[in-house]
XYZ file of C-alpha atoms in Angstrom:
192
model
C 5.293 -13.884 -24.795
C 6.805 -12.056 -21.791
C 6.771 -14.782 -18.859
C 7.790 -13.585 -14.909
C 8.207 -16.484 -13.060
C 7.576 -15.420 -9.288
C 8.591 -18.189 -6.291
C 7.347 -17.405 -2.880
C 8.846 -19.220 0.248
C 9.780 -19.016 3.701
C 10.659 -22.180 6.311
C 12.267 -25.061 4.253
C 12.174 -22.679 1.400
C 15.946 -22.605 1.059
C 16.255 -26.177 0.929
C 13.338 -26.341 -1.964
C 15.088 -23.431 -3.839
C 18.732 -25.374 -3.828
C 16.683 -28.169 -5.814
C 14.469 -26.135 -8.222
C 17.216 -23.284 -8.855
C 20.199 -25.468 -9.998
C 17.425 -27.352 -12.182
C 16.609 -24.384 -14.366
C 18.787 -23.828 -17.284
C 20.187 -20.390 -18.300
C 18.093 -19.754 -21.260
C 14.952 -20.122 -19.595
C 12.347 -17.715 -21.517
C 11.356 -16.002 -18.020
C 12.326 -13.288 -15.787
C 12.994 -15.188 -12.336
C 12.046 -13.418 -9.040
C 12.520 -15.018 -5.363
C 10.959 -13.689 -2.226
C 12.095 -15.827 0.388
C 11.800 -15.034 4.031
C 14.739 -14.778 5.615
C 17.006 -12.557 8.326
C 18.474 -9.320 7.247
C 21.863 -9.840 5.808
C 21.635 -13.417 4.482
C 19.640 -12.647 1.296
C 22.983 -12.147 -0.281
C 24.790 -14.917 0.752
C 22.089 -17.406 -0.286
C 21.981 -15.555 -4.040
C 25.550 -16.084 -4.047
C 25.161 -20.131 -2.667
C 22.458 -20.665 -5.170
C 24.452 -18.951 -8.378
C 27.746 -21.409 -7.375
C 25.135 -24.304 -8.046
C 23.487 -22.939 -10.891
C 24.393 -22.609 -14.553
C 21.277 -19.518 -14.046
C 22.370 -16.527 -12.929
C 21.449 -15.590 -9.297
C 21.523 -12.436 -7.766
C 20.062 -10.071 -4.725
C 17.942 -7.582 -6.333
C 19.500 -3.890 -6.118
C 16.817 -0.861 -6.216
C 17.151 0.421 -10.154
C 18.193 -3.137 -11.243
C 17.048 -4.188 -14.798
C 14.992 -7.102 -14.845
C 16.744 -9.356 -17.637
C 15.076 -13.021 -19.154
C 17.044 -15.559 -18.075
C 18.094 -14.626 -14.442
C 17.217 -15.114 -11.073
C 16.520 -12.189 -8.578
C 16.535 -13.091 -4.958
C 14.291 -9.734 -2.817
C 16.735 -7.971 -0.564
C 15.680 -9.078 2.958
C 14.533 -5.942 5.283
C 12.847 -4.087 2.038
C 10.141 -4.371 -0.069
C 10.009 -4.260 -3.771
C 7.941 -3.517 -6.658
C 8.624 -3.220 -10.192
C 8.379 -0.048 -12.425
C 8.398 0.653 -16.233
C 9.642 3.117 -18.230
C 10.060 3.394 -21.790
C 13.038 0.765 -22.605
C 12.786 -2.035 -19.521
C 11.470 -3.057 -16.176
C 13.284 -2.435 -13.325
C 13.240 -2.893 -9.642
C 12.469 -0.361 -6.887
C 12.735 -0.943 -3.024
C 9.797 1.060 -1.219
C 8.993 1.923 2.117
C 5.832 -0.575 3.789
C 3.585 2.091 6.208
C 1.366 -1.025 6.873
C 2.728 -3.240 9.984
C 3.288 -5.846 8.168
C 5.907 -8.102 9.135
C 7.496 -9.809 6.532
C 10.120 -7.950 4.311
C 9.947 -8.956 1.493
C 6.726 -9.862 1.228
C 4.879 -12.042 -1.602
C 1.946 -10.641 -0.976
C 3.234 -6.523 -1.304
C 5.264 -8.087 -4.391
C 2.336 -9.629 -6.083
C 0.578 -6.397 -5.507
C 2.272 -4.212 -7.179
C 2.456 -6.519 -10.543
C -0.013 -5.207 -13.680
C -0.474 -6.300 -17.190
C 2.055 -3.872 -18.794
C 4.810 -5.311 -16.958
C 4.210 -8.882 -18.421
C 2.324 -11.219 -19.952
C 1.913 -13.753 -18.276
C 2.880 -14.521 -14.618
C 3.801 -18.050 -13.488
C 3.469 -18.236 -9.369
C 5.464 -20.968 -7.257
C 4.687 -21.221 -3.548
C 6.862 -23.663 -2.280
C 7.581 -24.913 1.842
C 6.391 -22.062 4.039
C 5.270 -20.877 7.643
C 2.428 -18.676 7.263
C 0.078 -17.733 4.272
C 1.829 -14.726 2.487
C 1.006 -15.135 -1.228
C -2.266 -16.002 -0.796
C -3.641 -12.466 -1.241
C -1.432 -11.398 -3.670
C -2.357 -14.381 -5.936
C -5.743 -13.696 -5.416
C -5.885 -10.124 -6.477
C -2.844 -11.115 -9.677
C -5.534 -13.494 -10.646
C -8.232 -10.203 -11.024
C -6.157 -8.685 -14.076
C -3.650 -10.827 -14.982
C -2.690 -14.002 -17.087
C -1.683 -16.231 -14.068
C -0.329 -19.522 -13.519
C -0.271 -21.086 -9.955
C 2.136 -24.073 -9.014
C 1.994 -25.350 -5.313
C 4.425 -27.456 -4.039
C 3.177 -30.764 -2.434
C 2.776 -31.287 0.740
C 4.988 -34.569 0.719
C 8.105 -32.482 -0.172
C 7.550 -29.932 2.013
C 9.089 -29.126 4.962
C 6.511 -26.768 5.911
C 3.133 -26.838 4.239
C 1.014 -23.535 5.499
C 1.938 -21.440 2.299
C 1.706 -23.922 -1.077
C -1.318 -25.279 1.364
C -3.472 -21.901 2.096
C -3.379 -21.211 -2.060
C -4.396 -24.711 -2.800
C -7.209 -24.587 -0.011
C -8.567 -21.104 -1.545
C -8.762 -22.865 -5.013
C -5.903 -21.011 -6.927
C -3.434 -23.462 -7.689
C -3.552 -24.733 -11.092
C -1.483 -27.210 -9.986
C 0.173 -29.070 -6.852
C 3.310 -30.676 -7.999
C 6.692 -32.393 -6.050
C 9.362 -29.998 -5.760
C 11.539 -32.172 -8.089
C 8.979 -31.674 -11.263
C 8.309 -27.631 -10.609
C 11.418 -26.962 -12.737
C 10.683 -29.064 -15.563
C 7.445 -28.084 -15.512
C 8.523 -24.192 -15.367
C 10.608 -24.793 -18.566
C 7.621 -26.443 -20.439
C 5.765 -23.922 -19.830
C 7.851 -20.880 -20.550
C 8.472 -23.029 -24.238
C 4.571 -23.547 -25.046
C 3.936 -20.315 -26.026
């Protein structure tokens, strides 16, 4: 089974992503993708932080990247991005948001653009947060997809608006402390 393993965040995200990155081991059967909310021009920097304390791969997502099993993809900040198919692999394509939305990357745009042909199954993490981008994109994932929801608790949270807006609205399958969503990400990726 194809997994994509999908990890929204935005305040005390970074912090929560330095523990659950360096936690995941290379050969993880999932495609890793990161939108975290943060200033234009740092997006890299942090993909490059989080791949010195890794044994994963880590990278900022380039428009026309392949999306490989076994890595991490960090969303440009200032862009949004979607995924496209062709015939051999999925890859990723920065697009233009008309809407005024404010957040770029967003979970939510993300989430949107995700279908069944793309993957199998999709396991969401929102983790520490400002705000309630995800929410909406879970919700309409949820419509067509095989989805998996992990919140992160609010007593490891630095911020709790995000994991906390998803659990209120019912779609977490589970709420978990950001020190078991890796383990937990691994067992799942292996039960199937």
């Amino acid at each position: 089974m194809k997994n994509l393993i999908v990890i929204a965040s935005s305040a005390g995200g970074p912090e929560a992503l330095k523990i659950l990155i360096p936690s995941l081991p290379k050969n993880i059967a999932a495609s890793i993708v990161v939108i975290q909310h943060m200033p234009i021009g740092f997006t890299d920097l942090f993909a490059r932080r989080l791949d010195d304390l890794s044994e994963i791969d880590v990278r900022e997502i380039k428009n026309d990247i392949r999306v490989k099993r076994g890595k991490v993809y960090i969303a440009k900040s200032g862009s949004q991005i979607r995924l496209v198919k062709n015939i051999r692999s999925v890859y990723f394509k920065s697009f233009e948001d008309k809407t005024d939305n404010l957040l770029k990357p967003s979970a939510d745009k993300f989430l949107e653009t995700l279908k069944p042909v793309y993957y199998d199954r999709y396991i969401c993490v929102v983790l520490s947060g400002m705000g309630n981008d995800a929410t909406r994109g879970i919700e309409n994932l949820k419509k067509h997809n095989n989805v998996y929801v992990i919140c992160q608790n609010e007593e490891s949270s630095k911020v709790f608006s995000m994991p906390g807006s998803v659990i209120e609205k019912g779609y977490a399958d589970e709420v978990l402390d950001i020190n078991d969503i890796a383990p937990r990400l691994v067992e799942l990726t292996k039960s199937i």
